């Protein structure tokens, strides 16, 4: 009952680190700090954040990328040119024109056979 009176329903003492409290064993905080410091020192020894010095680029390194960009550009250009030809509006117009041509041929055939 005394723990409840001292610390409330959590039965734990208040945390001195603010709203986010460390719930580990007492020695774990020292271990975490030592581990973090060792990681920082290892990064500093390796040049920081695992970065390597990049070699200057040669024209041979860029050829494949430029080829890929050229192919994508060519495909986009072809699709831009062909899209009006393959659109549904043009398809409907072509169907209408085909039926009009058939009706015209039928009418002319009937007129020629009567006359």
PDB file as gemmi writes it, atoms N, CA and C in Angstrom:
CRYST1    1.000    1.000    1.000  90.00  90.00  90.00 P 1                      
ATOM      1  N   UNK A   1       0.830  -1.191   0.000  1.00  0.00           N  
ATOM      2  CA  UNK A   1       0.000   0.000   0.000  1.00  0.00           C  
ATOM      3  C   UNK A   1       0.873   1.253   0.000  1.00  0.00           C  
ATOM      4  N   UNK A   2       2.050   1.128   0.568  1.00  0.00           N  
ATOM      5  CA  UNK A   2       2.932   2.289   0.645  1.00  0.00           C  
ATOM      6  C   UNK A   2       3.436   2.688  -0.746  1.00  0.00           C  
ATOM      7  N   UNK A   3       3.743   1.675  -1.651  1.00  0.00           N  
ATOM      8  CA  UNK A   3       4.171   1.986  -3.008  1.00  0.00           C  
ATOM      9  C   UNK A   3       3.094   2.769  -3.751  1.00  0.00           C  
ATOM     10  N   UNK A   4       1.822   2.377  -3.528  1.00  0.00           N  
ATOM     11  CA  UNK A   4       0.742   3.076  -4.203  1.00  0.00           C  
ATOM     12  C   UNK A   4       0.659   4.519  -3.710  1.00  0.00           C  
ATOM     13  N   UNK A   5       0.850   4.701  -2.414  1.00  0.00           N  
ATOM     14  CA  UNK A   5       0.800   6.048  -1.867  1.00  0.00           C  
ATOM     15  C   UNK A   5       1.966   6.899  -2.368  1.00  0.00           C  
ATOM     16  N   UNK A   6       3.140   6.284  -2.546  1.00  0.00           N  
ATOM     17  CA  UNK A   6       4.309   7.037  -2.987  1.00  0.00           C  
ATOM     18  C   UNK A   6       4.316   7.304  -4.494  1.00  0.00           C  
ATOM     19  N   UNK A   7       3.958   6.296  -5.290  1.00  0.00           N  
ATOM     20  CA  UNK A   7       4.171   6.399  -6.740  1.00  0.00           C  
ATOM     21  C   UNK A   7       2.905   6.355  -7.578  1.00  0.00           C  
ATOM     22  N   UNK A   8       1.746   6.119  -7.019  1.00  0.00           N  
ATOM     23  CA  UNK A   8       0.505   6.086  -7.777  1.00  0.00           C  
ATOM     24  C   UNK A   8       0.236   4.704  -8.352  1.00  0.00           C  
ATOM     25  N   UNK A   9      -0.693   4.602  -9.327  1.00  0.00           N  
ATOM     26  CA  UNK A   9      -1.111   3.290  -9.830  1.00  0.00           C  
ATOM     27  C   UNK A   9      -0.012   2.534 -10.583  1.00  0.00           C  
ATOM     28  N   UNK A  10       1.041   3.198 -11.095  1.00  0.00           N  
ATOM     29  CA  UNK A  10       2.098   2.487 -11.816  1.00  0.00           C  
ATOM     30  C   UNK A  10       3.036   1.751 -10.867  1.00  0.00           C  
ATOM     31  N   UNK A  11       3.063   2.125  -9.624  1.00  0.00           N  
ATOM     32  CA  UNK A  11       3.917   1.549  -8.590  1.00  0.00           C  
ATOM     33  C   UNK A  11       5.397   1.689  -8.911  1.00  0.00           C  
ATOM     34  N   UNK A  12       5.738   2.641  -9.787  1.00  0.00           N  
ATOM     35  CA  UNK A  12       7.128   2.898 -10.151  1.00  0.00           C  
ATOM     36  C   UNK A  12       7.457   4.337  -9.780  1.00  0.00           C  
ATOM     37  N   UNK A  13       8.723   4.596  -9.406  1.00  0.00           N  
ATOM     38  CA  UNK A  13       9.085   5.976  -9.095  1.00  0.00           C  
ATOM     39  C   UNK A  13       9.040   6.849 -10.350  1.00  0.00           C  
ATOM     40  N   UNK A  14       8.806   8.145 -10.198  1.00  0.00           N  
ATOM     41  CA  UNK A  14       8.765   9.027 -11.368  1.00  0.00           C  
ATOM     42  C   UNK A  14      10.122   9.065 -12.068  1.00  0.00           C  
ATOM     43  N   UNK A  15      10.082   9.232 -13.359  1.00  0.00           N  
ATOM     44  CA  UNK A  15      11.289   9.229 -14.170  1.00  0.00           C  
ATOM     45  C   UNK A  15      11.908  10.622 -14.175  1.00  0.00           C  
ATOM     46  N   UNK A  16      13.220  10.683 -14.050  1.00  0.00           N  
ATOM     47  CA  UNK A  16      13.884  11.984 -14.033  1.00  0.00           C  
ATOM     48  C   UNK A  16      14.286  12.434 -15.437  1.00  0.00           C  
ATOM     49  N   UNK A  17      13.990  11.623 -16.471  1.00  0.00           N  
ATOM     50  CA  UNK A  17      14.389  11.947 -17.837  1.00  0.00           C  
ATOM     51  C   UNK A  17      13.260  12.565 -18.653  1.00  0.00           C  
ATOM     52  N   UNK A  18      12.182  12.933 -18.066  1.00  0.00           N  
ATOM     53  CA  UNK A  18      11.067  13.524 -18.795  1.00  0.00           C  
ATOM     54  C   UNK A  18       9.996  12.484 -19.078  1.00  0.00           C  
ATOM     55  N   UNK A  19       9.170  12.758 -20.085  1.00  0.00           N  
ATOM     56  CA  UNK A  19       8.035  11.869 -20.337  1.00  0.00           C  
ATOM     57  C   UNK A  19       8.459  10.482 -20.832  1.00  0.00           C  
ATOM     58  N   UNK A  20       9.591  10.380 -21.499  1.00  0.00           N  
ATOM     59  CA  UNK A  20      10.052   9.070 -21.966  1.00  0.00           C  
ATOM     60  C   UNK A  20      11.084   8.554 -20.973  1.00  0.00           C  
ATOM     61  N   UNK A  21      10.722   7.547 -20.249  1.00  0.00           N  
ATOM     62  CA  UNK A  21      11.590   7.032 -19.186  1.00  0.00           C  
ATOM     63  C   UNK A  21      12.257   5.736 -19.628  1.00  0.00           C  
ATOM     64  N   UNK A  22      13.480   5.516 -19.156  1.00  0.00           N  
ATOM     65  CA  UNK A  22      14.209   4.287 -19.451  1.00  0.00           C  
ATOM     66  C   UNK A  22      13.830   3.256 -18.409  1.00  0.00           C  
ATOM     67  N   UNK A  23      13.265   2.120 -18.865  1.00  0.00           N  
ATOM     68  CA  UNK A  23      12.786   1.113 -17.930  1.00  0.00           C  
ATOM     69  C   UNK A  23      13.761  -0.043 -17.756  1.00  0.00           C  
ATOM     70  N   UNK A  24      14.971   0.055 -18.231  1.00  0.00           N  
ATOM     71  CA  UNK A  24      15.922  -1.043 -18.160  1.00  0.00           C  
ATOM     72  C   UNK A  24      16.572  -1.150 -16.795  1.00  0.00           C  
ATOM     73  N   UNK A  25      17.495  -2.089 -16.717  1.00  0.00           N  
ATOM     74  CA  UNK A  25      18.233  -2.278 -15.470  1.00  0.00           C  
ATOM     75  C   UNK A  25      19.185  -1.097 -15.272  1.00  0.00           C  
ATOM     76  N   UNK A  26      19.644  -0.870 -14.029  1.00  0.00           N  
ATOM     77  CA  UNK A  26      20.490   0.307 -13.769  1.00  0.00           C  
ATOM     78  C   UNK A  26      21.775   0.344 -14.584  1.00  0.00           C  
ATOM     79  N   UNK A  27      22.398  -0.781 -14.900  1.00  0.00           N  
ATOM     80  CA  UNK A  27      23.644  -0.776 -15.644  1.00  0.00           C  
ATOM     81  C   UNK A  27      23.455  -0.628 -17.151  1.00  0.00           C  
ATOM     82  N   UNK A  28      22.226  -0.754 -17.634  1.00  0.00           N  
ATOM     83  CA  UNK A  28      21.988  -0.710 -19.076  1.00  0.00           C  
ATOM     84  C   UNK A  28      22.211   0.685 -19.659  1.00  0.00           C  
ATOM     85  N   UNK A  29      21.963   1.714 -18.874  1.00  0.00           N  
ATOM     86  CA  UNK A  29      22.173   3.069 -19.394  1.00  0.00           C  
ATOM     87  C   UNK A  29      23.643   3.303 -19.715  1.00  0.00           C  
ATOM     88  N   UNK A  30      24.535   2.820 -18.855  1.00  0.00           N  
ATOM     89  CA  UNK A  30      25.963   2.963 -19.110  1.00  0.00           C  
ATOM     90  C   UNK A  30      26.374   2.150 -20.338  1.00  0.00           C  
ATOM     91  N   UNK A  31      25.797   0.954 -20.504  1.00  0.00           N  
ATOM     92  CA  UNK A  31      26.104   0.124 -21.653  1.00  0.00           C  
ATOM     93  C   UNK A  31      25.654   0.787 -22.947  1.00  0.00           C  
ATOM     94  N   UNK A  32      24.447   1.368 -22.941  1.00  0.00           N  
ATOM     95  CA  UNK A  32      23.930   2.046 -24.131  1.00  0.00           C  
ATOM     96  C   UNK A  32      24.831   3.221 -24.518  1.00  0.00           C  
ATOM     97  N   UNK A  33      25.268   3.987 -23.539  1.00  0.00           N  
ATOM     98  CA  UNK A  33      26.132   5.140 -23.808  1.00  0.00           C  
ATOM     99  C   UNK A  33      27.478   4.675 -24.368  1.00  0.00           C  
ATOM    100  N   UNK A  34      28.040   3.611 -23.796  1.00  0.00           N  
ATOM    101  CA  UNK A  34      29.320   3.100 -24.282  1.00  0.00           C  
ATOM    102  C   UNK A  34      29.182   2.543 -25.700  1.00  0.00           C  
ATOM    103  N   UNK A  35      28.085   1.854 -25.968  1.00  0.00           N  
ATOM    104  CA  UNK A  35      27.863   1.307 -27.307  1.00  0.00           C  
ATOM    105  C   UNK A  35      27.713   2.438 -28.327  1.00  0.00           C  
ATOM    106  N   UNK A  36      26.960   3.456 -27.989  1.00  0.00           N  
ATOM    107  CA  UNK A  36      26.771   4.594 -28.884  1.00  0.00           C  
ATOM    108  C   UNK A  36      28.102   5.297 -29.155  1.00  0.00           C  
ATOM    109  N   UNK A  37      28.910   5.476 -28.120  1.00  0.00           N  
ATOM    110  CA  UNK A  37      30.212   6.123 -28.293  1.00  0.00           C  
ATOM    111  C   UNK A  37      31.124   5.278 -29.168  1.00  0.00           C  
ATOM    112  N   UNK A  38      31.107   3.959 -28.996  1.00  0.00           N  
ATOM    113  CA  UNK A  38      31.937   3.083 -29.822  1.00  0.00           C  
ATOM    114  C   UNK A  38      31.505   3.140 -31.282  1.00  0.00           C  
ATOM    115  N   UNK A  39      30.203   3.201 -31.532  1.00  0.00           N  
ATOM    116  CA  UNK A  39      29.721   3.301 -32.910  1.00  0.00           C  
ATOM    117  C   UNK A  39      30.144   4.623 -33.539  1.00  0.00           C  
ATOM    118  N   UNK A  40      30.060   5.710 -32.798  1.00  0.00           N  
ATOM    119  CA  UNK A  40      30.487   7.005 -33.328  1.00  0.00           C  
ATOM    120  C   UNK A  40      31.977   7.009 -33.644  1.00  0.00           C  
ATOM    121  N   UNK A  41      32.781   6.433 -32.765  1.00  0.00           N  
ATOM    122  CA  UNK A  41      34.221   6.389 -33.017  1.00  0.00           C  
ATOM    123  C   UNK A  41      34.543   5.530 -34.237  1.00  0.00           C  
ATOM    124  N   UNK A  42      33.840   4.421 -34.413  1.00  0.00           N  
ATOM    125  CA  UNK A  42      34.077   3.563 -35.580  1.00  0.00           C  
ATOM    126  C   UNK A  42      33.698   4.306 -36.862  1.00  0.00           C  
ATOM    127  N   UNK A  43      32.626   5.068 -36.827  1.00  0.00           N  
ATOM    128  CA  UNK A  43      32.240   5.831 -38.015  1.00  0.00           C  
ATOM    129  C   UNK A  43      33.271   6.901 -38.334  1.00  0.00           C  
ATOM    130  N   UNK A  44      33.813   7.537 -37.321  1.00  0.00           N  
ATOM    131  CA  UNK A  44      34.804   8.588 -37.553  1.00  0.00           C  
ATOM    132  C   UNK A  44      36.099   8.000 -38.119  1.00  0.00           C  
ATOM    133  N   UNK A  45      36.468   6.798 -37.679  1.00  0.00           N  
ATOM    134  CA  UNK A  45      37.672   6.167 -38.204  1.00  0.00           C  
ATOM    135  C   UNK A  45      37.517   5.788 -39.669  1.00  0.00           C  
ATOM    136  N   UNK A  46      36.311   5.413 -40.086  1.00  0.00           N  
ATOM    137  CA  UNK A  46      36.073   4.980 -41.463  1.00  0.00           C  
ATOM    138  C   UNK A  46      35.724   6.133 -42.398  1.00  0.00           C  
ATOM    139  N   UNK A  47      35.825   7.329 -41.981  1.00  0.00           N  
ATOM    140  CA  UNK A  47      35.525   8.459 -42.850  1.00  0.00           C  
ATOM    141  C   UNK A  47      34.112   8.980 -42.681  1.00  0.00           C  
ATOM    142  N   UNK A  48      33.372   8.495 -41.748  1.00  0.00           N  
ATOM    143  CA  UNK A  48      32.048   9.024 -41.455  1.00  0.00           C  
ATOM    144  C   UNK A  48      30.945   8.436 -42.311  1.00  0.00           C  
ATOM    145  N   UNK A  49      29.954   7.877 -41.708  1.00  0.00           N  
ATOM    146  CA  UNK A  49      28.707   7.397 -42.310  1.00  0.00           C  
ATOM    147  C   UNK A  49      28.929   6.434 -43.482  1.00  0.00           C  
ATOM    148  N   UNK A  50      30.047   5.754 -43.517  1.00  0.00           N  
ATOM    149  CA  UNK A  50      30.273   4.738 -44.535  1.00  0.00           C  
ATOM    150  C   UNK A  50      30.457   5.281 -45.941  1.00  0.00           C  
ATOM    151  N   UNK A  51      30.779   6.534 -46.074  1.00  0.00           N  
ATOM    152  CA  UNK A  51      30.972   7.126 -47.405  1.00  0.00           C  
ATOM    153  C   UNK A  51      32.355   6.793 -47.927  1.00  0.00           C  
ATOM    154  N   UNK A  52      32.418   6.507 -49.194  1.00  0.00           N  
ATOM    155  CA  UNK A  52      33.708   6.276 -49.845  1.00  0.00           C  
ATOM    156  C   UNK A  52      33.974   7.436 -50.776  1.00  0.00           C  
ATOM    157  N   UNK A  53      35.212   7.659 -51.026  1.00  0.00           N  
ATOM    158  CA  UNK A  53      35.547   8.715 -51.984  1.00  0.00           C  
ATOM    159  C   UNK A  53      35.224   8.225 -53.382  1.00  0.00           C  
ATOM    160  N   UNK A  54      34.457   9.024 -54.104  1.00  0.00           N  
ATOM    161  CA  UNK A  54      34.045   8.628 -55.445  1.00  0.00           C  
ATOM    162  C   UNK A  54      35.099   9.025 -56.462  1.00  0.00           C  
ATOM    163  N   UNK A  55      35.313   8.120 -57.396  1.00  0.00           N  
ATOM    164  CA  UNK A  55      36.245   8.415 -58.472  1.00  0.00           C  
ATOM    165  C   UNK A  55      35.532   9.297 -59.495  1.00  0.00           C  
ATOM    166  N   UNK A  56      36.280  10.132 -60.190  1.00  0.00           N  
ATOM    167  CA  UNK A  56      35.623  10.954 -61.211  1.00  0.00           C  
ATOM    168  C   UNK A  56      35.026  10.063 -62.301  1.00  0.00           C  
ATOM    169  N   UNK A  57      33.889  10.496 -62.817  1.00  0.00           N  
ATOM    170  CA  UNK A  57      33.189   9.697 -63.826  1.00  0.00           C  
ATOM    171  C   UNK A  57      33.867   9.805 -65.176  1.00  0.00           C  
ATOM    172  N   UNK A  58      33.825   8.693 -65.882  1.00  0.00           N  
ATOM    173  CA  UNK A  58      34.397   8.641 -67.227  1.00  0.00           C  
ATOM    174  C   UNK A  58      33.240   8.582 -68.222  1.00  0.00           C  
ATOM    175  N   UNK A  59      33.478   8.937 -69.480  1.00  0.00           N  
ATOM    176  CA  UNK A  59      32.394   8.848 -70.468  1.00  0.00           C  
ATOM    177  C   UNK A  59      31.853   7.433 -70.632  1.00  0.00           C  
ATOM    178  N   UNK A  60      32.672   6.414 -70.413  1.00  0.00           N  
ATOM    179  CA  UNK A  60      32.208   5.042 -70.548  1.00  0.00           C  
ATOM    180  C   UNK A  60      31.168   4.694 -69.485  1.00  0.00           C  
ATOM    181  N   UNK A  61      31.241   5.363 -68.322  1.00  0.00           N  
ATOM    182  CA  UNK A  61      30.305   5.082 -67.245  1.00  0.00           C  
ATOM    183  C   UNK A  61      28.913   5.616 -67.550  1.00  0.00           C  
ATOM    184  N   UNK A  62      28.819   6.596 -68.417  1.00  0.00           N  
ATOM    185  CA  UNK A  62      27.563   7.289 -68.649  1.00  0.00           C  
ATOM    186  C   UNK A  62      26.842   6.778 -69.894  1.00  0.00           C  
ATOM    187  N   UNK A  63      27.499   5.986 -70.709  1.00  0.00           N  
ATOM    188  CA  UNK A  63      26.935   5.569 -71.999  1.00  0.00           C  
ATOM    189  C   UNK A  63      25.628   4.800 -71.820  1.00  0.00           C  
ATOM    190  N   UNK A  64      25.588   3.839 -70.907  1.00  0.00           N  
ATOM    191  CA  UNK A  64      24.387   3.037 -70.727  1.00  0.00           C  
ATOM    192  C   UNK A  64      23.220   3.878 -70.222  1.00  0.00           C  
ATOM    193  N   UNK A  65      23.489   4.801 -69.337  1.00  0.00           N  
ATOM    194  CA  UNK A  65      22.424   5.677 -68.843  1.00  0.00           C  
ATOM    195  C   UNK A  65      21.859   6.550 -69.946  1.00  0.00           C  
ATOM    196  N   UNK A  66      22.736   7.091 -70.777  1.00  0.00           N  
ATOM    197  CA  UNK A  66      22.266   7.918 -71.891  1.00  0.00           C  
ATOM    198  C   UNK A  66      21.493   7.082 -72.901  1.00  0.00           C  
ATOM    199  N   UNK A  67      21.917   5.836 -73.121  1.00  0.00           N  
ATOM    200  CA  UNK A  67      21.194   4.949 -74.024  1.00  0.00           C  
ATOM    201  C   UNK A  67      19.786   4.676 -73.489  1.00  0.00           C  
ATOM    202  N   UNK A  68      19.680   4.419 -72.196  1.00  0.00           N  
ATOM    203  CA  UNK A  68      18.370   4.187 -71.584  1.00  0.00           C  
ATOM    204  C   UNK A  68      17.469   5.403 -71.683  1.00  0.00           C  
ATOM    205  N   UNK A  69      18.035   6.581 -71.398  1.00  0.00           N  
ATOM    206  CA  UNK A  69      17.233   7.807 -71.508  1.00  0.00           C  
ATOM    207  C   UNK A  69      16.801   8.061 -72.949  1.00  0.00           C  
ATOM    208  N   UNK A  70      17.673   7.756 -73.901  1.00  0.00           N  
ATOM    209  CA  UNK A  70      17.320   7.921 -75.308  1.00  0.00           C  
ATOM    210  C   UNK A  70      16.190   6.991 -75.721  1.00  0.00           C  
ATOM    211  N   UNK A  71      16.247   5.730 -75.260  1.00  0.00           N  
ATOM    212  CA  UNK A  71      15.172   4.788 -75.573  1.00  0.00           C  
ATOM    213  C   UNK A  71      13.844   5.216 -74.966  1.00  0.00           C  
ATOM    214  N   UNK A  72      13.872   5.672 -73.731  1.00  0.00           N  
ATOM    215  CA  UNK A  72      12.643   6.146 -73.089  1.00  0.00           C  
ATOM    216  C   UNK A  72      12.097   7.361 -73.824  1.00  0.00           C  
ATOM    217  N   UNK A  73      12.974   8.279 -74.218  1.00  0.00           N  
ATOM    218  CA  UNK A  73      12.540   9.446 -74.975  1.00  0.00           C  
ATOM    219  C   UNK A  73      11.937   9.067 -76.317  1.00  0.00           C  
ATOM    220  N   UNK A  74      12.552   8.099 -76.998  1.00  0.00           N  
ATOM    221  CA  UNK A  74      12.023   7.655 -78.292  1.00  0.00           C  
ATOM    222  C   UNK A  74      10.646   7.007 -78.124  1.00  0.00           C  
ATOM    223  N   UNK A  75      10.482   6.185 -77.095  1.00  0.00           N  
ATOM    224  CA  UNK A  75       9.174   5.557 -76.855  1.00  0.00           C  
ATOM    225  C   UNK A  75       8.113   6.592 -76.519  1.00  0.00           C  
ATOM    226  N   UNK A  76       8.481   7.589 -75.722  1.00  0.00           N  
ATOM    227  CA  UNK A  76       7.522   8.656 -75.409  1.00  0.00           C  
ATOM    228  C   UNK A  76       7.149   9.439 -76.660  1.00  0.00           C  
ATOM    229  N   UNK A  77       8.131   9.718 -77.523  1.00  0.00           N  
ATOM    230  CA  UNK A  77       7.849  10.434 -78.768  1.00  0.00           C  
ATOM    231  C   UNK A  77       6.943   9.639 -79.685  1.00  0.00           C  
ATOM    232  N   UNK A  78       7.203   8.349 -79.801  1.00  0.00           N  
ATOM    233  CA  UNK A  78       6.361   7.507 -80.647  1.00  0.00           C  
ATOM    234  C   UNK A  78       4.939   7.443 -80.104  1.00  0.00           C  
ATOM    235  N   UNK A  79       4.805   7.287 -78.797  1.00  0.00           N  
ATOM    236  CA  UNK A  79       3.459   7.230 -78.222  1.00  0.00           C  
ATOM    237  C   UNK A  79       2.738   8.565 -78.374  1.00  0.00           C  
ATOM    238  N   UNK A  80       3.476   9.681 -78.324  1.00  0.00           N  
ATOM    239  CA  UNK A  80       2.853  10.998 -78.505  1.00  0.00           C  
ATOM    240  C   UNK A  80       2.346  11.154 -79.940  1.00  0.00           C  
ATOM    241  N   UNK A  81       3.113  10.631 -80.897  1.00  0.00           N  
ATOM    242  CA  UNK A  81       2.708  10.732 -82.298  1.00  0.00           C  
ATOM    243  C   UNK A  81       1.543   9.789 -82.598  1.00  0.00           C  
ATOM    244  N   UNK A  82       1.576   8.581 -82.059  1.00  0.00           N  
ATOM    245  CA  UNK A  82       0.558   7.587 -82.377  1.00  0.00           C  
ATOM    246  C   UNK A  82      -0.705   7.697 -81.540  1.00  0.00           C  
ATOM    247  N   UNK A  83      -0.671   8.397 -80.434  1.00  0.00           N  
ATOM    248  CA  UNK A  83      -1.840   8.437 -79.559  1.00  0.00           C  
ATOM    249  C   UNK A  83      -3.080   9.024 -80.235  1.00  0.00           C  
ATOM    250  N   UNK A  84      -2.993  10.077 -81.071  1.00  0.00           N  
ATOM    251  CA  UNK A  84      -4.215  10.525 -81.736  1.00  0.00           C  
ATOM    252  C   UNK A  84      -4.743   9.502 -82.732  1.00  0.00           C  
ATOM    253  N   UNK A  85      -3.859   8.730 -83.314  1.00  0.00           N  
ATOM    254  CA  UNK A  85      -4.293   7.728 -84.284  1.00  0.00           C  
ATOM    255  C   UNK A  85      -4.991   6.558 -83.615  1.00  0.00           C  
ATOM    256  N   UNK A  86      -4.641   6.289 -82.387  1.00  0.00           N  
ATOM    257  CA  UNK A  86      -5.194   5.133 -81.694  1.00  0.00           C  
ATOM    258  C   UNK A  86      -6.253   5.518 -80.671  1.00  0.00           C  
ATOM    259  N   UNK A  87      -6.674   6.771 -80.665  1.00  0.00           N  
ATOM    260  CA  UNK A  87      -7.626   7.211 -79.656  1.00  0.00           C  
ATOM    261  C   UNK A  87      -9.023   6.690 -79.963  1.00  0.00           C  
ATOM    262  N   UNK A  88      -9.877   6.595 -78.975  1.00  0.00           N  
ATOM    263  CA  UNK A  88     -11.245   6.125 -79.203  1.00  0.00           C  
ATOM    264  C   UNK A  88     -12.054   7.049 -80.118  1.00  0.00           C  
ATOM    265  N   UNK A  89     -11.784   8.342 -80.086  1.00  0.00           N  
ATOM    266  CA  UNK A  89     -12.515   9.280 -80.942  1.00  0.00           C  
ATOM    267  C   UNK A  89     -12.238   8.960 -82.408  1.00  0.00           C  
ATOM    268  N   UNK A  90     -10.985   8.718 -82.728  1.00  0.00           N  
ATOM    269  CA  UNK A  90     -10.640   8.393 -84.111  1.00  0.00           C  
ATOM    270  C   UNK A  90     -11.223   7.043 -84.511  1.00  0.00           C  
ATOM    271  N   UNK A  91     -11.267   6.099 -83.582  1.00  0.00           N  
ATOM    272  CA  UNK A  91     -11.877   4.805 -83.862  1.00  0.00           C  
ATOM    273  C   UNK A  91     -13.362   4.931 -84.161  1.00  0.00           C  
ATOM    274  N   UNK A  92     -14.058   5.774 -83.386  1.00  0.00           N  
ATOM    275  CA  UNK A  92     -15.484   5.991 -83.652  1.00  0.00           C  
ATOM    276  C   UNK A  92     -15.690   6.666 -84.994  1.00  0.00           C  
ATOM    277  N   UNK A  93     -14.831   7.632 -85.312  1.00  0.00           N  
ATOM    278  CA  UNK A  93     -14.950   8.316 -86.598  1.00  0.00           C  
ATOM    279  C   UNK A  93     -14.701   7.340 -87.749  1.00  0.00           C  
ATOM    280  N   UNK A  94     -13.709   6.460 -87.604  1.00  0.00           N  
ATOM    281  CA  UNK A  94     -13.406   5.489 -88.653  1.00  0.00           C  
ATOM    282  C   UNK A  94     -14.573   4.530 -88.846  1.00  0.00           C  
ATOM    283  N   UNK A  95     -15.203   4.096 -87.755  1.00  0.00           N  
ATOM    284  CA  UNK A  95     -16.358   3.213 -87.865  1.00  0.00           C  
ATOM    285  C   UNK A  95     -17.517   3.920 -88.579  1.00  0.00           C  
ATOM    286  N   UNK A  96     -17.753   5.186 -88.220  1.00  0.00           N  
ATOM    287  CA  UNK A  96     -18.813   5.962 -88.872  1.00  0.00           C  
ATOM    288  C   UNK A  96     -18.517   6.111 -90.366  1.00  0.00           C  
ATOM    289  N   UNK A  97     -17.266   6.431 -90.717  1.00  0.00           N  
ATOM    290  CA  UNK A  97     -16.909   6.626 -92.124  1.00  0.00           C  
ATOM    291  C   UNK A  97     -17.041   5.314 -92.900  1.00  0.00           C  
ATOM    292  N   UNK A  98     -16.691   4.190 -92.283  1.00  0.00           N  
ATOM    293  CA  UNK A  98     -16.804   2.900 -92.961  1.00  0.00           C  
ATOM    294  C   UNK A  98     -18.273   2.577 -93.269  1.00  0.00           C  
ATOM    295  N   UNK A  99     -19.155   2.829 -92.288  1.00  0.00           N  
ATOM    296  CA  UNK A  99     -20.572   2.554 -92.528  1.00  0.00           C  
ATOM    297  C   UNK A  99     -21.163   3.510 -93.564  1.00  0.00           C  
ATOM    298  N   UNK A 100     -20.719   4.754 -93.530  1.00  0.00           N  
ATOM    299  CA  UNK A 100     -21.201   5.688 -94.550  1.00  0.00           C  
ATOM    300  C   UNK A 100     -20.766   5.241 -95.941  1.00  0.00           C  
ATOM    301  N   UNK A 101     -19.548   4.751 -96.071  1.00  0.00           N  
ATOM    302  CA  UNK A 101     -19.041   4.244 -97.352  1.00  0.00           C  
ATOM    303  C   UNK A 101     -19.861   3.038 -97.814  1.00  0.00           C  
ATOM    304  N   UNK A 102     -20.178   2.129 -96.868  1.00  0.00           N  
ATOM    305  CA  UNK A 102     -20.992   0.967 -97.223  1.00  0.00           C  
ATOM    306  C   UNK A 102     -22.385   1.386 -97.694  1.00  0.00           C  
ATOM    307  N   UNK A 103     -22.992   2.326 -96.971  1.00  0.00           N  
ATOM    308  CA  UNK A 103     -24.320   2.803 -97.381  1.00  0.00           C  
ATOM    309  C   UNK A 103     -24.261   3.451 -98.755  1.00  0.00           C  
ATOM    310  N   UNK A 104     -23.212   4.231 -99.007  1.00  0.00           N  
ATOM    311  CA  UNK A 104     -23.061   4.887-100.305  1.00  0.00           C  
ATOM    312  C   UNK A 104     -22.925   3.847-101.418  1.00  0.00           C  
ATOM    313  N   UNK A 105     -22.089   2.827-101.191  1.00  0.00           N  
ATOM    314  CA  UNK A 105     -21.932   1.783-102.201  1.00  0.00           C  
ATOM    315  C   UNK A 105     -23.240   1.025-102.430  1.00  0.00           C  
ATOM    316  N   UNK A 106     -23.977   0.755-101.359  1.00  0.00           N  
ATOM    317  CA  UNK A 106     -25.259   0.069-101.501  1.00  0.00           C  
ATOM    318  C   UNK A 106     -26.246   0.919-102.299  1.00  0.00           C  
ATOM    319  N   UNK A 107     -26.300   2.224-101.961  1.00  0.00           N  
ATOM    320  CA  UNK A 107     -27.210   3.111-102.684  1.00  0.00           C  
ATOM    321  C   UNK A 107     -26.808   3.229-104.160  1.00  0.00           C  
ATOM    322  N   UNK A 108     -25.496   3.365-104.421  1.00  0.00           N  
ATOM    323  CA  UNK A 108     -25.058   3.465-105.813  1.00  0.00           C  
ATOM    324  C   UNK A 108     -25.318   2.172-106.570  1.00  0.00           C  
ATOM    325  N   UNK A 109     -25.097   1.033-105.919  1.00  0.00           N  
ATOM    326  CA  UNK A 109     -25.364  -0.242-106.566  1.00  0.00           C  
ATOM    327  C   UNK A 109     -26.831  -0.411-106.905  1.00  0.00           C  
ATOM    328  N   UNK A 110     -27.714   0.023-106.021  1.00  0.00           N  
ATOM    329  CA  UNK A 110     -29.145  -0.049-106.289  1.00  0.00           C  
ATOM    330  C   UNK A 110     -29.563   0.899-107.385  1.00  0.00           C  
ATOM    331  N   UNK A 111     -28.959   2.092-107.415  1.00  0.00           N  
ATOM    332  CA  UNK A 111     -29.311   3.080-108.433  1.00  0.00           C  
ATOM    333  C   UNK A 111     -28.808   2.640-109.800  1.00  0.00           C  
ATOM    334  N   UNK A 112     -27.639   2.034-109.850  1.00  0.00           N  
ATOM    335  CA  UNK A 112     -27.091   1.586-111.132  1.00  0.00           C  
ATOM    336  C   UNK A 112     -27.844   0.375-111.690  1.00  0.00           C  
ATOM    337  N   UNK A 113     -28.326  -0.502-110.789  1.00  0.00           N  
ATOM    338  CA  UNK A 113     -29.026  -1.678-111.265  1.00  0.00           C  
ATOM    339  C   UNK A 113     -30.448  -1.322-111.739  1.00  0.00           C  
ATOM    340  N   UNK A 114     -31.038  -0.228-111.230  1.00  0.00           N  
ATOM    341  CA  UNK A 114     -32.378   0.198-111.642  1.00  0.00           C  
ATOM    342  C   UNK A 114     -32.308   0.965-112.952  1.00  0.00           C  
ATOM    343  N   UNK A 115     -31.249   1.677-113.101  1.00  0.00           N  
ATOM    344  CA  UNK A 115     -31.215   2.621-114.202  1.00  0.00           C  
ATOM    345  C   UNK A 115     -30.721   2.108-115.461  1.00  0.00           C  
TER     346      UNK A 115                                                      
END                                                                             
